[in-house]
Amino acid sequence: MSNSNIYSRVPYLRASRKLLNALEPPAKVKALSERVLKRLSIEITDQPISEADVLKFSAAFELSVDQVNSMLKSMVYVFLTAAYSSLKPPAFTASLENAHFSPEVAAAMGSAWESQSKAFLVSLKKDSIFPNRLESLNWQLGLTLCQSSTRRMKSPNVVFTFNCKQDSSGDSRKEPIIVEMDEEKLMEFFKTLDNIQRQLDVLV
């Protein structure tokens, strides 16, 4: 899926999109977006605003608490996806419009992304939202016997050992993850790594 369509096929964004498109004036969307991004720069969370502030927004926007929370969770998803897809502000705004966010809402969120994304991306590079971190990597070549219709053959493979460290809850246990790949899967893996490297180059 191209970057311009990254939000268009996400079903649960539809309800929150309608809510955001209905907010007046669009400056409210920008202010809320900036607040969400500032919170995400400190901590990745589905609840970027306190319960007390959710109640305030609920009253100010004349929405239910569930509707406000739905908007907030969708904003978190939208901004995290933009970060991991390395979207520049113009591409971010265009992707929202392609997902049927109104031009005014897309522009408001795009403006917030332009002003806050740098700090957000810096925080993402420093911190991990996952409990396991790769500490070291070992690999070895091997051969797997396979049976064809006429003869037995040896198929080359690679066995990776990802030595991961668990950092959650103060637990520093090491846990190896062993993965075996044949030549076809290894080539797919290399292509994925190449795509990841290109996106990292954009962030650096």
PDB file of C-alpha atoms in Angstrom:
ATOM      1  CA  MET A   1       0.000   0.000   0.000  1.00  0.00           C
ATOM      2  CA  SER A   2       1.380   3.421  -0.934  1.00  0.00           C
ATOM      3  CA  ASN A   3       1.852   6.121   1.684  1.00  0.00           C
ATOM      4  CA  SER A   4      -1.038   8.084   0.161  1.00  0.00           C
ATOM      5  CA  ASN A   5      -3.434   5.248   1.042  1.00  0.00           C
ATOM      6  CA  ILE A   6      -2.168   4.143   4.449  1.00  0.00           C
ATOM      7  CA  TYR A   7      -5.312   5.301   6.266  1.00  0.00           C
ATOM      8  CA  SER A   8      -7.961   4.609   3.660  1.00  0.00           C
ATOM      9  CA  ARG A   9      -8.470   0.927   4.545  1.00  0.00           C
ATOM     10  CA  VAL A  10      -8.611   1.179   8.332  1.00  0.00           C
ATOM     11  CA  PRO A  11     -12.292   0.518   9.249  1.00  0.00           C
ATOM     12  CA  TYR A  12     -12.256   1.821  12.824  1.00  0.00           C
ATOM     13  CA  LEU A  13     -11.038   5.247  11.659  1.00  0.00           C
ATOM     14  CA  ARG A  14     -14.377   5.858   9.940  1.00  0.00           C
ATOM     15  CA  ALA A  15     -16.352   6.702  13.086  1.00  0.00           C
ATOM     16  CA  SER A  16     -13.695   9.002  14.523  1.00  0.00           C
ATOM     17  CA  ARG A  17     -13.196  10.603  11.093  1.00  0.00           C
ATOM     18  CA  LYS A  18     -16.852  11.646  11.081  1.00  0.00           C
ATOM     19  CA  LEU A  19     -16.466  13.092  14.573  1.00  0.00           C
ATOM     20  CA  LEU A  20     -13.324  15.045  13.656  1.00  0.00           C
ATOM     21  CA  ASN A  21     -14.822  16.304  10.407  1.00  0.00           C
ATOM     22  CA  ALA A  22     -17.772  17.676  12.386  1.00  0.00           C
ATOM     23  CA  LEU A  23     -15.648  19.655  14.886  1.00  0.00           C
ATOM     24  CA  GLU A  24     -15.857  23.418  14.492  1.00  0.00           C
ATOM     25  CA  PRO A  25     -13.689  25.373  14.139  1.00  0.00           C
ATOM     26  CA  PRO A  26     -10.754  23.289  12.742  1.00  0.00           C
ATOM     27  CA  ALA A  27      -8.471  25.096  15.217  1.00  0.00           C
ATOM     28  CA  LYS A  28      -9.904  22.718  17.840  1.00  0.00           C
ATOM     29  CA  VAL A  29      -8.540  19.785  15.851  1.00  0.00           C
ATOM     30  CA  LYS A  30      -5.096  21.368  15.620  1.00  0.00           C
ATOM     31  CA  ALA A  31      -4.980  22.107  19.358  1.00  0.00           C
ATOM     32  CA  LEU A  32      -6.065  18.577  20.225  1.00  0.00           C
ATOM     33  CA  SER A  33      -3.564  17.098  17.751  1.00  0.00           C
ATOM     34  CA  GLU A  34      -0.699  19.126  19.200  1.00  0.00           C
ATOM     35  CA  ARG A  35      -1.622  18.030  22.695  1.00  0.00           C
ATOM     36  CA  VAL A  36      -1.711  14.382  21.662  1.00  0.00           C
ATOM     37  CA  LEU A  37       1.666  14.652  19.931  1.00  0.00           C
ATOM     38  CA  LYS A  38       3.279  16.351  22.920  1.00  0.00           C
ATOM     39  CA  ARG A  39       2.025  13.550  25.159  1.00  0.00           C
ATOM     40  CA  LEU A  40       3.228  10.869  22.748  1.00  0.00           C
ATOM     41  CA  SER A  41       6.679  12.487  22.769  1.00  0.00           C
ATOM     42  CA  ILE A  42       6.809  11.638  26.477  1.00  0.00           C
ATOM     43  CA  GLU A  43       5.038   8.269  26.477  1.00  0.00           C
ATOM     44  CA  ILE A  44       3.379   6.056  23.867  1.00  0.00           C
ATOM     45  CA  THR A  45      -0.144   5.505  25.149  1.00  0.00           C
ATOM     46  CA  ASP A  46      -3.693   4.976  23.871  1.00  0.00           C
ATOM     47  CA  GLN A  47      -4.860   7.461  26.521  1.00  0.00           C
ATOM     48  CA  PRO A  48      -2.816  10.610  25.796  1.00  0.00           C
ATOM     49  CA  ILE A  49      -5.087  12.856  27.878  1.00  0.00           C
ATOM     50  CA  SER A  50      -6.146  12.477  31.500  1.00  0.00           C
ATOM     51  CA  GLU A  51      -9.669  11.323  32.369  1.00  0.00           C
ATOM     52  CA  ALA A  52     -10.438  14.745  33.830  1.00  0.00           C
ATOM     53  CA  ASP A  53      -9.447  16.445  30.573  1.00  0.00           C
ATOM     54  CA  VAL A  54     -11.439  13.913  28.568  1.00  0.00           C
ATOM     55  CA  LEU A  55     -14.499  15.028  30.525  1.00  0.00           C
ATOM     56  CA  LYS A  56     -13.672  18.667  29.744  1.00  0.00           C
ATOM     57  CA  PHE A  57     -13.302  17.913  26.037  1.00  0.00           C
ATOM     58  CA  SER A  58     -16.522  15.929  26.155  1.00  0.00           C
ATOM     59  CA  ALA A  59     -18.393  18.955  27.456  1.00  0.00           C
ATOM     60  CA  ALA A  60     -16.641  21.425  25.152  1.00  0.00           C
ATOM     61  CA  PHE A  61     -17.169  19.324  22.022  1.00  0.00           C
ATOM     62  CA  GLU A  62     -20.651  18.133  23.065  1.00  0.00           C
ATOM     63  CA  LEU A  63     -19.550  14.532  22.587  1.00  0.00           C
ATOM     64  CA  SER A  64     -19.765  11.474  24.812  1.00  0.00           C
ATOM     65  CA  VAL A  65     -16.692  10.287  26.702  1.00  0.00           C
ATOM     66  CA  ASP A  66     -16.551   7.209  24.464  1.00  0.00           C
ATOM     67  CA  GLN A  67     -16.570   9.394  21.364  1.00  0.00           C
ATOM     68  CA  VAL A  68     -13.726  11.550  22.685  1.00  0.00           C
ATOM     69  CA  ASN A  69     -11.700   8.451  23.567  1.00  0.00           C
ATOM     70  CA  SER A  70     -12.368   7.057  20.094  1.00  0.00           C
ATOM     71  CA  MET A  71     -10.988  10.243  18.532  1.00  0.00           C
ATOM     72  CA  LEU A  72      -7.929  10.182  20.768  1.00  0.00           C
ATOM     73  CA  LYS A  73      -7.100   6.539  20.004  1.00  0.00           C
ATOM     74  CA  SER A  74      -7.484   7.200  16.295  1.00  0.00           C
ATOM     75  CA  MET A  75      -5.171  10.206  16.538  1.00  0.00           C
ATOM     76  CA  VAL A  76      -2.556   8.069  18.295  1.00  0.00           C
ATOM     77  CA  TYR A  77      -2.806   5.507  15.494  1.00  0.00           C
ATOM     78  CA  VAL A  78      -2.628   8.179  12.789  1.00  0.00           C
ATOM     79  CA  PHE A  79       0.469   9.855  14.239  1.00  0.00           C
ATOM     80  CA  LEU A  80       2.315   6.600  15.021  1.00  0.00           C
ATOM     81  CA  THR A  81       1.639   5.363  11.504  1.00  0.00           C
ATOM     82  CA  ALA A  82       2.897   8.653  10.074  1.00  0.00           C
ATOM     83  CA  ALA A  83       6.082   8.334  12.131  1.00  0.00           C
ATOM     84  CA  TYR A  84       6.818   4.743  11.137  1.00  0.00           C
ATOM     85  CA  SER A  85       5.996   5.545   7.491  1.00  0.00           C
ATOM     86  CA  SER A  86       8.314   8.579   7.557  1.00  0.00           C
ATOM     87  CA  LEU A  87       5.591  10.885   6.232  1.00  0.00           C
ATOM     88  CA  LYS A  88       6.521  14.484   5.568  1.00  0.00           C
ATOM     89  CA  PRO A  89       3.797  17.065   6.384  1.00  0.00           C
ATOM     90  CA  PRO A  90       2.502  17.433   2.795  1.00  0.00           C
ATOM     91  CA  ALA A  91       2.290  13.642   2.334  1.00  0.00           C
ATOM     92  CA  PHE A  92       0.676  13.296   5.764  1.00  0.00           C
ATOM     93  CA  THR A  93      -2.013  15.845   4.896  1.00  0.00           C
ATOM     94  CA  ALA A  94      -2.616  14.230   1.503  1.00  0.00           C
ATOM     95  CA  SER A  95      -2.943  10.771   3.062  1.00  0.00           C
ATOM     96  CA  LEU A  96      -5.633  12.059   5.443  1.00  0.00           C
ATOM     97  CA  GLU A  97      -7.550  13.657   2.591  1.00  0.00           C
ATOM     98  CA  ASN A  98      -7.347  10.385   0.647  1.00  0.00           C
ATOM     99  CA  ALA A  99      -8.908   8.697   3.690  1.00  0.00           C
ATOM    100  CA  HIS A 100     -11.833  11.161   3.447  1.00  0.00           C
ATOM    101  CA  PHE A 101     -10.854  13.472   6.293  1.00  0.00           C
ATOM    102  CA  SER A 102     -12.100  16.929   5.349  1.00  0.00           C
ATOM    103  CA  PRO A 103      -9.490  19.280   3.819  1.00  0.00           C
ATOM    104  CA  GLU A 104      -9.827  21.541   6.875  1.00  0.00           C
ATOM    105  CA  VAL A 105      -9.232  18.701   9.354  1.00  0.00           C
ATOM    106  CA  ALA A 106      -6.404  17.256   7.271  1.00  0.00           C
ATOM    107  CA  ALA A 107      -4.761  20.689   7.129  1.00  0.00           C
ATOM    108  CA  ALA A 108      -5.187  21.203  10.885  1.00  0.00           C
ATOM    109  CA  MET A 109      -3.658  17.820  11.742  1.00  0.00           C
ATOM    110  CA  GLY A 110      -0.973  18.386   9.107  1.00  0.00           C
ATOM    111  CA  SER A 111      -0.069  21.710  10.710  1.00  0.00           C
ATOM    112  CA  ALA A 112       0.238  20.015  14.103  1.00  0.00           C
ATOM    113  CA  TRP A 113       2.382  17.284  12.539  1.00  0.00           C
ATOM    114  CA  GLU A 114       4.635  19.894  10.954  1.00  0.00           C
ATOM    115  CA  SER A 115       5.217  21.698  14.256  1.00  0.00           C
ATOM    116  CA  GLN A 116       5.468  18.683  16.583  1.00  0.00           C
ATOM    117  CA  SER A 117       6.763  15.767  14.503  1.00  0.00           C
ATOM    118  CA  LYS A 118      10.470  16.543  14.956  1.00  0.00           C
ATOM    119  CA  ALA A 119      10.312  16.226  18.750  1.00  0.00           C
ATOM    120  CA  PHE A 120       8.076  13.178  18.441  1.00  0.00           C
ATOM    121  CA  LEU A 121      10.465  11.392  16.051  1.00  0.00           C
ATOM    122  CA  VAL A 122      13.430  12.164  18.305  1.00  0.00           C
ATOM    123  CA  SER A 123      11.615  10.582  21.258  1.00  0.00           C
ATOM    124  CA  LEU A 124      10.747   7.495  19.197  1.00  0.00           C
ATOM    125  CA  LYS A 125      14.394   7.001  18.274  1.00  0.00           C
ATOM    126  CA  LYS A 126      15.388   7.124  21.942  1.00  0.00           C
ATOM    127  CA  ASP A 127      12.718   4.852  23.373  1.00  0.00           C
ATOM    128  CA  SER A 128      11.185   1.525  22.460  1.00  0.00           C
ATOM    129  CA  ILE A 129       7.506   0.700  22.996  1.00  0.00           C
ATOM    130  CA  PHE A 130       8.292  -3.021  23.018  1.00  0.00           C
ATOM    131  CA  PRO A 131       9.489  -4.997  26.066  1.00  0.00           C
ATOM    132  CA  ASN A 132      12.058  -7.079  24.138  1.00  0.00           C
ATOM    133  CA  ARG A 133      15.217  -5.558  22.698  1.00  0.00           C
ATOM    134  CA  LEU A 134      17.748  -7.284  20.490  1.00  0.00           C
ATOM    135  CA  GLU A 135      21.084  -7.609  22.291  1.00  0.00           C
ATOM    136  CA  SER A 136      23.040  -9.781  19.862  1.00  0.00           C
ATOM    137  CA  LEU A 137      22.598 -11.913  16.769  1.00  0.00           C
ATOM    138  CA  ASN A 138      24.159 -15.251  15.825  1.00  0.00           C
ATOM    139  CA  TRP A 139      23.715 -17.211  12.618  1.00  0.00           C
ATOM    140  CA  GLN A 140      24.866 -20.417  10.981  1.00  0.00           C
ATOM    141  CA  LEU A 141      24.491 -22.093   7.606  1.00  0.00           C
ATOM    142  CA  GLY A 142      22.871 -25.492   7.316  1.00  0.00           C
ATOM    143  CA  LEU A 143      21.530 -28.022   4.858  1.00  0.00           C
ATOM    144  CA  THR A 144      18.074 -29.566   4.938  1.00  0.00           C
ATOM    145  CA  LEU A 145      17.368 -32.886   3.224  1.00  0.00           C
ATOM    146  CA  CYS A 146      14.354 -32.777   0.934  1.00  0.00           C
ATOM    147  CA  GLN A 147      12.788 -35.466  -1.263  1.00  0.00           C
ATOM    148  CA  SER A 148      11.989 -34.864  -4.920  1.00  0.00           C
ATOM    149  CA  SER A 149      10.213 -37.337  -7.172  1.00  0.00           C
ATOM    150  CA  THR A 150      13.496 -38.807  -8.363  1.00  0.00           C
ATOM    151  CA  ARG A 151      16.191 -38.109  -5.794  1.00  0.00           C
ATOM    152  CA  ARG A 152      17.049 -36.670  -2.435  1.00  0.00           C
ATOM    153  CA  MET A 153      18.484 -33.163  -2.449  1.00  0.00           C
ATOM    154  CA  LYS A 154      20.067 -30.861   0.069  1.00  0.00           C
ATOM    155  CA  SER A 155      18.521 -27.420   0.425  1.00  0.00           C
ATOM    156  CA  PRO A 156      20.632 -24.640   2.024  1.00  0.00           C
ATOM    157  CA  ASN A 157      19.198 -22.691   4.920  1.00  0.00           C
ATOM    158  CA  VAL A 158      20.260 -20.167   7.522  1.00  0.00           C
ATOM    159  CA  VAL A 159      19.481 -20.392  11.232  1.00  0.00           C
ATOM    160  CA  PHE A 160      19.372 -17.081  13.109  1.00  0.00           C
ATOM    161  CA  THR A 161      19.479 -16.785  16.891  1.00  0.00           C
ATOM    162  CA  PHE A 162      18.140 -13.429  18.062  1.00  0.00           C
ATOM    163  CA  ASN A 163      19.290 -12.930  21.657  1.00  0.00           C
ATOM    164  CA  CYS A 164      16.682 -10.610  23.156  1.00  0.00           C
ATOM    165  CA  LYS A 165      16.667  -8.832  26.491  1.00  0.00           C
ATOM    166  CA  GLN A 166      13.428  -8.252  28.361  1.00  0.00           C
ATOM    167  CA  ASP A 167      13.387  -4.751  29.843  1.00  0.00           C
ATOM    168  CA  SER A 168       9.799  -4.659  31.095  1.00  0.00           C
ATOM    169  CA  SER A 169       9.053  -4.312  34.809  1.00  0.00           C
ATOM    170  CA  GLY A 170      12.732  -4.258  35.699  1.00  0.00           C
ATOM    171  CA  ASP A 171      13.154  -7.792  34.366  1.00  0.00           C
ATOM    172  CA  SER A 172      16.444  -8.196  32.476  1.00  0.00           C
ATOM    173  CA  ARG A 173      16.134 -11.838  31.461  1.00  0.00           C
ATOM    174  CA  LYS A 174      17.608 -12.890  28.140  1.00  0.00           C
ATOM    175  CA  GLU A 175      15.460 -14.895  25.778  1.00  0.00           C
ATOM    176  CA  PRO A 176      16.808 -16.435  22.522  1.00  0.00           C
ATOM    177  CA  ILE A 177      14.527 -16.536  19.502  1.00  0.00           C
ATOM    178  CA  ILE A 178      15.579 -19.080  16.850  1.00  0.00           C
ATOM    179  CA  VAL A 179      14.439 -18.613  13.244  1.00  0.00           C
ATOM    180  CA  GLU A 180      15.242 -20.841  10.260  1.00  0.00           C
ATOM    181  CA  MET A 181      15.011 -19.460   6.706  1.00  0.00           C
ATOM    182  CA  ASP A 182      15.470 -21.005   3.296  1.00  0.00           C
ATOM    183  CA  GLU A 183      16.937 -19.030   0.402  1.00  0.00           C
ATOM    184  CA  GLU A 184      13.582 -17.587  -0.695  1.00  0.00           C
ATOM    185  CA  LYS A 185      12.633 -16.372   2.788  1.00  0.00           C
ATOM    186  CA  LEU A 186      16.133 -15.002   3.292  1.00  0.00           C
ATOM    187  CA  MET A 187      15.833 -12.873   0.152  1.00  0.00           C
ATOM    188  CA  GLU A 188      12.459 -11.546   1.365  1.00  0.00           C
ATOM    189  CA  PHE A 189      14.077 -10.761   4.724  1.00  0.00           C
ATOM    190  CA  PHE A 190      16.903  -8.820   3.021  1.00  0.00           C
ATOM    191  CA  LYS A 191      14.389  -6.794   0.969  1.00  0.00           C
ATOM    192  CA  THR A 192      12.468  -5.943   4.150  1.00  0.00           C
ATOM    193  CA  LEU A 193      15.671  -4.872   5.896  1.00  0.00           C
ATOM    194  CA  ASP A 194      16.522  -2.686   2.907  1.00  0.00           C
ATOM    195  CA  ASN A 195      13.125  -0.979   3.135  1.00  0.00           C
ATOM    196  CA  ILE A 196      13.580  -0.459   6.878  1.00  0.00           C
ATOM    197  CA  GLN A 197      17.030   1.055   6.304  1.00  0.00           C
ATOM    198  CA  ARG A 198      15.614   3.533   3.795  1.00  0.00           C
ATOM    199  CA  GLN A 199      12.993   4.664   6.308  1.00  0.00           C
ATOM    200  CA  LEU A 200      15.631   4.949   9.065  1.00  0.00           C
ATOM    201  CA  ASP A 201      17.767   7.109   6.778  1.00  0.00           C
ATOM    202  CA  VAL A 202      14.843   9.515   6.515  1.00  0.00           C
ATOM    203  CA  LEU A 203      14.503   9.712  10.304  1.00  0.00           C
ATOM    204  CA  VAL A 204      18.198  10.297  10.994  1.00  0.00           C
TER     205      VAL A 204
END
